[in-house]
PDB file of C-alpha atoms in Angstrom:
ATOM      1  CA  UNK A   1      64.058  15.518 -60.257  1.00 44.00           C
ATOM      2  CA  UNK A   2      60.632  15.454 -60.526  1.00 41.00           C
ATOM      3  CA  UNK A   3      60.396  13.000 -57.870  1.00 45.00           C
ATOM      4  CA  UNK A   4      62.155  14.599 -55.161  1.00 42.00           C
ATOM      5  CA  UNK A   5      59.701  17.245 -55.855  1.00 44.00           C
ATOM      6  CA  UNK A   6      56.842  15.510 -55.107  1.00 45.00           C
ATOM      7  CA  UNK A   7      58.922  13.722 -52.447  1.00 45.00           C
ATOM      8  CA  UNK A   8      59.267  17.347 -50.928  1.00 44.00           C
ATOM      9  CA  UNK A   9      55.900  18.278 -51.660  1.00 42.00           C
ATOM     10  CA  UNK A  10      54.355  15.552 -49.811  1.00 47.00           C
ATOM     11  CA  UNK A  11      56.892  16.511 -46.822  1.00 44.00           C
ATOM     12  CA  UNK A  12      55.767  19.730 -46.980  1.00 43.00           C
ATOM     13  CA  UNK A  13      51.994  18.960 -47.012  1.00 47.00           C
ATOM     14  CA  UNK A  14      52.202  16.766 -44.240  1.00 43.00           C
ATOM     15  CA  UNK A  15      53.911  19.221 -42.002  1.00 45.00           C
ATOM     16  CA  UNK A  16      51.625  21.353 -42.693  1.00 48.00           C
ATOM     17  CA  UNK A  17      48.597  19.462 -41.597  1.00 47.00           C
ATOM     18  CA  UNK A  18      50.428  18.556 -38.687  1.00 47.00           C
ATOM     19  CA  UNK A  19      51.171  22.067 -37.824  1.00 43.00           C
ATOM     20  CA  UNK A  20      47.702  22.884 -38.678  1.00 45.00           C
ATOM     21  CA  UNK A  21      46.103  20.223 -36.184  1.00 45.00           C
ATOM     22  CA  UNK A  22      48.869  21.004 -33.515  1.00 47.00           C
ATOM     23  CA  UNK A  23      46.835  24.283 -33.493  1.00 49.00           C
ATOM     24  CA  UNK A  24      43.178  23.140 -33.478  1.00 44.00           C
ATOM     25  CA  UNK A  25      44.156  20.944 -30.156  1.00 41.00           C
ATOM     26  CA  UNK A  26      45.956  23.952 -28.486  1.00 44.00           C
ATOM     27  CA  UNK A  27      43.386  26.315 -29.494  1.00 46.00           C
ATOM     28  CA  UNK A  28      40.512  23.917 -28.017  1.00 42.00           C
ATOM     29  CA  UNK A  29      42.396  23.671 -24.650  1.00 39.00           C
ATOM     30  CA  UNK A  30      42.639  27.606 -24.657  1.00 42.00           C
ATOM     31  CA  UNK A  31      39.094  27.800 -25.145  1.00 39.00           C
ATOM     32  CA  UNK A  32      38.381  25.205 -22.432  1.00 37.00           C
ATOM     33  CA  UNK A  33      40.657  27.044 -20.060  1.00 36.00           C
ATOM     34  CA  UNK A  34      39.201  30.617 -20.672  1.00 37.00           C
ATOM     35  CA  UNK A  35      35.507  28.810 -20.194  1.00 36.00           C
ATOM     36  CA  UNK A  36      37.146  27.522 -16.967  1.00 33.00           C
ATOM     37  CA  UNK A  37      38.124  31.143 -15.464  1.00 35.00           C
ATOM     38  CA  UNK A  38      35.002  32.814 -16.531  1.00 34.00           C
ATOM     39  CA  UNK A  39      32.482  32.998 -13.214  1.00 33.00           C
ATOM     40  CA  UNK A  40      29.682  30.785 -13.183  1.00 30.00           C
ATOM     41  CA  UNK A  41      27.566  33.471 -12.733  1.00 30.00           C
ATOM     42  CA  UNK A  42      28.147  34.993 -15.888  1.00 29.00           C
ATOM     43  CA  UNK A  43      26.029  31.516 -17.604  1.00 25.00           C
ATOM     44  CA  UNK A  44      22.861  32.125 -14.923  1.00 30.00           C
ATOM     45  CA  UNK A  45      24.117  31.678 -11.947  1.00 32.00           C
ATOM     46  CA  UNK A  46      26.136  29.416  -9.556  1.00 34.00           C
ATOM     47  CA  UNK A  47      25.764  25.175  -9.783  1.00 31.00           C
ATOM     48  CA  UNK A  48      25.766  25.387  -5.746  1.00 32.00           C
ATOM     49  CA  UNK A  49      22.491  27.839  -6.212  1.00 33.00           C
ATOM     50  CA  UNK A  50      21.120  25.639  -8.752  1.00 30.00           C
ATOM     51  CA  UNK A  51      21.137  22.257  -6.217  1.00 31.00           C
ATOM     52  CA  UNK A  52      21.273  24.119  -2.614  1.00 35.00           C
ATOM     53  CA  UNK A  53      18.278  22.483  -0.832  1.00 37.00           C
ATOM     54  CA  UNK A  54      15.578  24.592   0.423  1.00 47.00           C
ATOM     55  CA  UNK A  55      15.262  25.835   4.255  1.00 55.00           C
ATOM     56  CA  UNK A  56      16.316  29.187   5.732  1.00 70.00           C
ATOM     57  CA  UNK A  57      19.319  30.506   4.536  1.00 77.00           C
ATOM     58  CA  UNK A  58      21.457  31.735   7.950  1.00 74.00           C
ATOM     59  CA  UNK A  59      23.798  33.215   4.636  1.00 78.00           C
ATOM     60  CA  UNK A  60      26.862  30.510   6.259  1.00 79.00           C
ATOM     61  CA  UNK A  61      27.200  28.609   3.270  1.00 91.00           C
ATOM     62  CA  UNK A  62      27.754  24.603   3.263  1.00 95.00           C
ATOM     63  CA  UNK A  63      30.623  24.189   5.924  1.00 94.00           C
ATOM     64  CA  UNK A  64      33.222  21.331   5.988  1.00 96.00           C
ATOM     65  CA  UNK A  65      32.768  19.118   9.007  1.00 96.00           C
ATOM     66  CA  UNK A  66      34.320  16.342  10.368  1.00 96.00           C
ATOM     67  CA  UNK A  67      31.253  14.213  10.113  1.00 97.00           C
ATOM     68  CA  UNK A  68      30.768  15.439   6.386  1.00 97.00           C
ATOM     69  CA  UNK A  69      29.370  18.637   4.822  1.00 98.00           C
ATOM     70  CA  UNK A  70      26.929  21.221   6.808  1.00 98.00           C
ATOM     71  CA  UNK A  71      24.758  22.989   4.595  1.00 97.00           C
ATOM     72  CA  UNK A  72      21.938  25.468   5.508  1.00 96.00           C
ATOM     73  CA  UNK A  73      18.957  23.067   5.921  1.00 96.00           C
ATOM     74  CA  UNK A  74      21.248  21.105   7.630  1.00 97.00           C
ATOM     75  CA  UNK A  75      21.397  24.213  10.350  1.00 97.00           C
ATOM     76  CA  UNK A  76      17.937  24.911   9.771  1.00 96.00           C
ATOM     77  CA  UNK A  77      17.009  21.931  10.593  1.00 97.00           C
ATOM     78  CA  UNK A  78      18.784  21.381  13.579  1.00 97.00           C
ATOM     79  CA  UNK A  79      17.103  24.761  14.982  1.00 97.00           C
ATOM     80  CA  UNK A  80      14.123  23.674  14.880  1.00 96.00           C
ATOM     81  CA  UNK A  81      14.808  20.446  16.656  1.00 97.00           C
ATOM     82  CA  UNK A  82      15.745  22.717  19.413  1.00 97.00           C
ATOM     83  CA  UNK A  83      12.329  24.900  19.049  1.00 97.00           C
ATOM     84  CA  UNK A  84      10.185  22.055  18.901  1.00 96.00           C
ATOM     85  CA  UNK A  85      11.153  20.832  22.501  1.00 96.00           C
ATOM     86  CA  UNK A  86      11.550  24.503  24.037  1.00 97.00           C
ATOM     87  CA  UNK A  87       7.441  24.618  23.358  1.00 97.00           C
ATOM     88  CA  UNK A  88       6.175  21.035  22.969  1.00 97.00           C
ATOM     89  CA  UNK A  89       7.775  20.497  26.859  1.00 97.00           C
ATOM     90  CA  UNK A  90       5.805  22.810  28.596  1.00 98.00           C
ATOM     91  CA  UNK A  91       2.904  21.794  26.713  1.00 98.00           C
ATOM     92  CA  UNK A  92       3.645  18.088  27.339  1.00 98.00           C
ATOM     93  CA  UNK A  93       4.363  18.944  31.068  1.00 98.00           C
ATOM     94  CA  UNK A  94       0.848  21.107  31.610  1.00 98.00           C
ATOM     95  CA  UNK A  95      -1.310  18.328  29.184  1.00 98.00           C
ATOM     96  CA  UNK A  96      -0.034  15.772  32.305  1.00 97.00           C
ATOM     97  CA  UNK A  97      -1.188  18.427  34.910  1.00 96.00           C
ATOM     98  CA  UNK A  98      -4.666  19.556  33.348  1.00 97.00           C
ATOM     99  CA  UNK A  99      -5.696  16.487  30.708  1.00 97.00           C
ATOM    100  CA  UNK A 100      -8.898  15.071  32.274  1.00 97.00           C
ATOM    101  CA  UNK A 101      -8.715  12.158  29.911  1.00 97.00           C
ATOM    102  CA  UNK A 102      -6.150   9.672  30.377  1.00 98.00           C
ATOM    103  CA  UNK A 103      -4.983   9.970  26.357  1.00 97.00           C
ATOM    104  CA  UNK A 104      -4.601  13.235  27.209  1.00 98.00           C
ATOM    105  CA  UNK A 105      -2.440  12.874  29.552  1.00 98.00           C
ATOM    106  CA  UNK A 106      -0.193  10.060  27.712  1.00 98.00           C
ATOM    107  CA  UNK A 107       0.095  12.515  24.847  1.00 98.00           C
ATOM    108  CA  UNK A 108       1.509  14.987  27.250  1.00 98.00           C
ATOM    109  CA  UNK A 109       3.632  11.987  29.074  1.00 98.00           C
ATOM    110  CA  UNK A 110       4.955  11.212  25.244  1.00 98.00           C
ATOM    111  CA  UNK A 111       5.757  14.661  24.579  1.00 98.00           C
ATOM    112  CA  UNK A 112       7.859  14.959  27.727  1.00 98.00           C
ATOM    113  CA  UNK A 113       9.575  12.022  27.523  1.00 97.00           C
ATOM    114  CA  UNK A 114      10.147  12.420  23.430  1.00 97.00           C
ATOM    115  CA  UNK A 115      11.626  15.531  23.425  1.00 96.00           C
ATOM    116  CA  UNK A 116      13.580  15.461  26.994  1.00 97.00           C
ATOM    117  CA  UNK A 117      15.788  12.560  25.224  1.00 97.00           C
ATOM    118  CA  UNK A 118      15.705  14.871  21.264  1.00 97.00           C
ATOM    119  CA  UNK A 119      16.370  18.230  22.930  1.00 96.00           C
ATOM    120  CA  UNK A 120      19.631  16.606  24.880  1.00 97.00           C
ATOM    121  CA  UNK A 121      20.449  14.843  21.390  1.00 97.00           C
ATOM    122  CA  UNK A 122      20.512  18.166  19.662  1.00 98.00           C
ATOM    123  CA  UNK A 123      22.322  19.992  22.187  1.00 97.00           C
ATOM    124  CA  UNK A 124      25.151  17.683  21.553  1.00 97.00           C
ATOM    125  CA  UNK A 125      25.179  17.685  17.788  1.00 98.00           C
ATOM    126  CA  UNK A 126      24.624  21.890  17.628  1.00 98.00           C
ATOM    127  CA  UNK A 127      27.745  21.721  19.984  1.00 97.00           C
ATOM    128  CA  UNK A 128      29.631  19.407  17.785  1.00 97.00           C
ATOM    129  CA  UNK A 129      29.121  20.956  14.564  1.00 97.00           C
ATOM    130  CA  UNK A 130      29.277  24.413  16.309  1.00 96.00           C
ATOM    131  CA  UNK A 131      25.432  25.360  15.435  1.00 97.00           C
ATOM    132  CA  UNK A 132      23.806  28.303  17.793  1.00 96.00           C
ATOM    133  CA  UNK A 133      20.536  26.996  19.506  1.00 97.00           C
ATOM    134  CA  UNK A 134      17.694  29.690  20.281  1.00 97.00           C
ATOM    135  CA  UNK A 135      17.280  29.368  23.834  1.00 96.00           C
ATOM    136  CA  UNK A 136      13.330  30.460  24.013  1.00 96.00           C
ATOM    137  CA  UNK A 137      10.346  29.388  21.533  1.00 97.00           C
ATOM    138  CA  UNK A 138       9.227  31.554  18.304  1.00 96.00           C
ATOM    139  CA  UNK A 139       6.733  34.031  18.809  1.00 97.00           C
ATOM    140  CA  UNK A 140       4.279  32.027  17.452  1.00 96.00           C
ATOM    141  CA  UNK A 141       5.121  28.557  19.570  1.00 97.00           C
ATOM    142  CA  UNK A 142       5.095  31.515  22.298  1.00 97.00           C
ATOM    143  CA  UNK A 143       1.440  32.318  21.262  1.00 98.00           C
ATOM    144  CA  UNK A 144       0.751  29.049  21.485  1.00 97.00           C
ATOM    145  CA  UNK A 145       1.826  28.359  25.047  1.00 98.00           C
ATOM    146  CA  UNK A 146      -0.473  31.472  25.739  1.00 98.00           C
ATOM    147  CA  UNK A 147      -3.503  29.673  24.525  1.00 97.00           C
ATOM    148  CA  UNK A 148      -3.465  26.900  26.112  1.00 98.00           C
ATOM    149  CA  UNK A 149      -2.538  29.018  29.441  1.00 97.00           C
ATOM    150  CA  UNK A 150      -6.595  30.736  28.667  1.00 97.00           C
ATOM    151  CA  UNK A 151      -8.234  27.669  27.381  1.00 97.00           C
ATOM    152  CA  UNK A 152     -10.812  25.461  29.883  1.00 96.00           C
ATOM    153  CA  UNK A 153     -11.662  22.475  30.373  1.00 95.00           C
ATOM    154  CA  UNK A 154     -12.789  20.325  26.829  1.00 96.00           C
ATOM    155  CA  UNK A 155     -11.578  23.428  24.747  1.00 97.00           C
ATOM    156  CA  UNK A 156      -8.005  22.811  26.569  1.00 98.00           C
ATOM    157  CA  UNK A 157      -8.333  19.483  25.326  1.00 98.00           C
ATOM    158  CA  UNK A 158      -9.034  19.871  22.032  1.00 97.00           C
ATOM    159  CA  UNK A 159      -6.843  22.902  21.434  1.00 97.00           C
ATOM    160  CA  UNK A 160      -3.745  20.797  22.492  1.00 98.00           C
ATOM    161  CA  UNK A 161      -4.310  17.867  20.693  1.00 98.00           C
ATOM    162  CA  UNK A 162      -5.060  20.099  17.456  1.00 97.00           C
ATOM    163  CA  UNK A 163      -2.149  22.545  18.292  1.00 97.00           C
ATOM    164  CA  UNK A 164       0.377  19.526  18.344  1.00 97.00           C
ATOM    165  CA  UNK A 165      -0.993  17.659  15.861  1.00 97.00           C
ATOM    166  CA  UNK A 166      -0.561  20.162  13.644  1.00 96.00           C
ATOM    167  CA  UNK A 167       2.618  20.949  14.135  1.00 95.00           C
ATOM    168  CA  UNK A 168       4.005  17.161  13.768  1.00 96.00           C
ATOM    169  CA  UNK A 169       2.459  17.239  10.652  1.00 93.00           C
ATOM    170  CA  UNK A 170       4.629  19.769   9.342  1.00 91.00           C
ATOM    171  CA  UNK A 171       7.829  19.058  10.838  1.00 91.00           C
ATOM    172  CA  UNK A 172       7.748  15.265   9.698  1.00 92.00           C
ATOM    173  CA  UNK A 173       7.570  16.140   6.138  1.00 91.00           C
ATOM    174  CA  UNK A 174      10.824  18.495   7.111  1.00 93.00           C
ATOM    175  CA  UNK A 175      12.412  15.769   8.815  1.00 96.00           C
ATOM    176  CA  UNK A 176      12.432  13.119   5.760  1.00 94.00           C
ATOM    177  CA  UNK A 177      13.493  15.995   3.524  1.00 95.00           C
ATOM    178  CA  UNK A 178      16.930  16.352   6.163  1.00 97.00           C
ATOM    179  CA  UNK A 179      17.102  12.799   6.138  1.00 96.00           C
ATOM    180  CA  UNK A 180      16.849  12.241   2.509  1.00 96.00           C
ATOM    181  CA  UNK A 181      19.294  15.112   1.706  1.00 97.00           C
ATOM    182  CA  UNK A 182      21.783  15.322   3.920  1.00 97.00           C
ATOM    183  CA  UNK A 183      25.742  14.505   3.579  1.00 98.00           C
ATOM    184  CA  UNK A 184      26.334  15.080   7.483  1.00 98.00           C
ATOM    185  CA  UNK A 185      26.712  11.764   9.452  1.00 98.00           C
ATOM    186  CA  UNK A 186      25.198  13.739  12.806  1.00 98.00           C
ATOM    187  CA  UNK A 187      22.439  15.463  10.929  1.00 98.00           C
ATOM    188  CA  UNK A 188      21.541  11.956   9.983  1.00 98.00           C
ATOM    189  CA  UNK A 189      21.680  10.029  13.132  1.00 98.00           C
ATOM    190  CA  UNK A 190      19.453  13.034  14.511  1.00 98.00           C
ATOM    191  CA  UNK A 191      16.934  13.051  11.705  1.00 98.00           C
ATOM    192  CA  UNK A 192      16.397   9.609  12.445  1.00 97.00           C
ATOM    193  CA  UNK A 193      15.835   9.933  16.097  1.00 97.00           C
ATOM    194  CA  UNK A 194      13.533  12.864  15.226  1.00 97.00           C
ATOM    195  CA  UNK A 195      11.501  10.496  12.544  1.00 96.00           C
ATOM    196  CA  UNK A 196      10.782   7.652  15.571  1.00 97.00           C
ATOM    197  CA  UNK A 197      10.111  10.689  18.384  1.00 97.00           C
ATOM    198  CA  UNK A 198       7.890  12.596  15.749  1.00 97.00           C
ATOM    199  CA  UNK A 199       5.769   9.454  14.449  1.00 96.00           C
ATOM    200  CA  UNK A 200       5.273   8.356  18.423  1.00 97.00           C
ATOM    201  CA  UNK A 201       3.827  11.326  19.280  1.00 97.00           C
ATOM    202  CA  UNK A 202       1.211  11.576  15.981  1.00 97.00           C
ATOM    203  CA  UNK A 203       0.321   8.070  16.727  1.00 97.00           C
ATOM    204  CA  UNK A 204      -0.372   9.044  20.573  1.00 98.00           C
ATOM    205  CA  UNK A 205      -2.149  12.441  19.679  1.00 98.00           C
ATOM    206  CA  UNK A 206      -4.620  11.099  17.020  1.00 97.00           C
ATOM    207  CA  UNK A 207      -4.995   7.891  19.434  1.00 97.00           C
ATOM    208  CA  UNK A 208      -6.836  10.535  21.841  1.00 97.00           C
ATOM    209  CA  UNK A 209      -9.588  10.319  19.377  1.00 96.00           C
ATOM    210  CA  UNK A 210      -9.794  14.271  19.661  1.00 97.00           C
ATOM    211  CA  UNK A 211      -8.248  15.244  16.249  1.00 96.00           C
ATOM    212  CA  UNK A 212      -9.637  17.427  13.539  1.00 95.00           C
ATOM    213  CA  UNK A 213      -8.346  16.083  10.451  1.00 93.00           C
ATOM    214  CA  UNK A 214     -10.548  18.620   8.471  1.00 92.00           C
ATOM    215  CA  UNK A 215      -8.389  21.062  10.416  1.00 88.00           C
ATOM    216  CA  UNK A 216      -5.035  20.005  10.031  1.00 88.00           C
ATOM    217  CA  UNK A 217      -5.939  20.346   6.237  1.00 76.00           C
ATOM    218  CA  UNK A 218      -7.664  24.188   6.061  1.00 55.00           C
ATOM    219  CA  UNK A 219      -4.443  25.670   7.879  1.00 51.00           C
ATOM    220  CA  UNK A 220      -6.592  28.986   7.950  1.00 44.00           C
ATOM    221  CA  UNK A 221      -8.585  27.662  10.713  1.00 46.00           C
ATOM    222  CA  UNK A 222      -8.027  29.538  14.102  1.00 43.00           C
ATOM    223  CA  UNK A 223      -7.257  27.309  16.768  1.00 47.00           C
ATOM    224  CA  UNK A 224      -9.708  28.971  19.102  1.00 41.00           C
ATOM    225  CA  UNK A 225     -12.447  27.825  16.461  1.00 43.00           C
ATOM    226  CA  UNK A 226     -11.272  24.317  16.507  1.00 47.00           C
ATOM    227  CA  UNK A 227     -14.825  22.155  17.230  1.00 49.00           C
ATOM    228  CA  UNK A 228     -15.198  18.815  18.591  1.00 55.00           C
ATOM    229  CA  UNK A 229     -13.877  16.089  16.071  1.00 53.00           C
ATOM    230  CA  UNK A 230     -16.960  13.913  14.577  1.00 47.00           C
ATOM    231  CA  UNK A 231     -17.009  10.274  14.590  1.00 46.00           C
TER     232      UNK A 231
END
């Protein structure tokens, strides 16, 4: 007799821890569940946030493509593709008209050439991935144009070369962050062509032996202030 009441007592303890653990496992998948439906925002905000990469947000989100993901730099990006040729073409087209120095006018020749090829390139990939292209420069590309419409002679010169060099500058270190960053096979292909048509023309503007580099560095210097490069 005694026996069999162990015997049951040792049943009965068993079941119980297995009843018992039974309930630790279901209550830790109930816990994992409710974590699951809670927003992320409710923990500091959303994962996508967290990692989005930096550019202008047109508020579109990352879109699914058929040549992989489109995220806002990706757009970004691609806009400004476009706005570099809608300014740097006209000034590439007048450089060949009014450069008296022959790098001058191979800078300009560069510029035409570079961004006639880029600016049909990105016509086809904002029409593939369904991306609306501005159709006129910024204001400020738009001041631009205007200054080298009133500069002369020498100061035409050096404004252009200074003026485009400067704005390579910045739009290379935008292109290898694209480049680096993006999942979209045509945002890739055209970051690359942009990398080769960018680097040609820096190499052919600072080959004019006209550049400022103290310039390109204080940003705050007015373009109509820009002085003859020393030696």
């Amino acid at each position: 007799m005694l026996s069999f009441r162990r015997s049951t007592v040792g049943s009965m303890s068993l079941a119980s821890r297995h009843v018992i653990a039974t309930g630790i496992v279901i209550g830790a998948l109930a816990f994992t569940l409710i974590a699951l439906l809670i927003p992320v925002q409710k923990f500091g905000g959303s994962a996508a946030a967290a990692t989005a990469p930096a550019g202008e947000d047109d508020g579109a989100g990352t879109v699914s493509t058929a040549f992989g993901p489109l995220t806002a730099q990706d757009r970004d990006f691609i806009r400004k593709v476009r706005l570099a040729g809608l300014w740097e073409l006209p000034a590439g087209r007048q450089a060949l008209q009014r450069g008296a120095r022959p790098t001058v006018r191979t800078a300009g020749m560069h510029l035409v050439e570079g961004h006639t090829e880029l600016d049909r390139r990105v016509i086809e990939v904002g029409q593939a991935l369904g991306v609306d292209l501005p159709n006129q420069p910024s204001a400020q590309q738009q001041d631009w144009l205007a200054q080298l419409d009133r500069a002369q002679g020498t100061q035409y010169e050096l404004l252009f070369i200074q003026l485009l060099r400067r704005a390579h500058g910045k739009v290379f270190t935008l292109v290898a962050q694209v480049r680096a960053q993006t999942r979209n096979s045509m945002v890739r292909a055209l970051a690359s062509d942009a990398n080769v048509t960018v680097l040609d023309h820096i190499s052919v503007l600072e080959d004019s032996g006209l550049v400022d580099f103290d310039g390109l560095v204080d940003a705050s210097q007015a373009p109509s202030t820009i002085s003859r490069p020393t030696k």
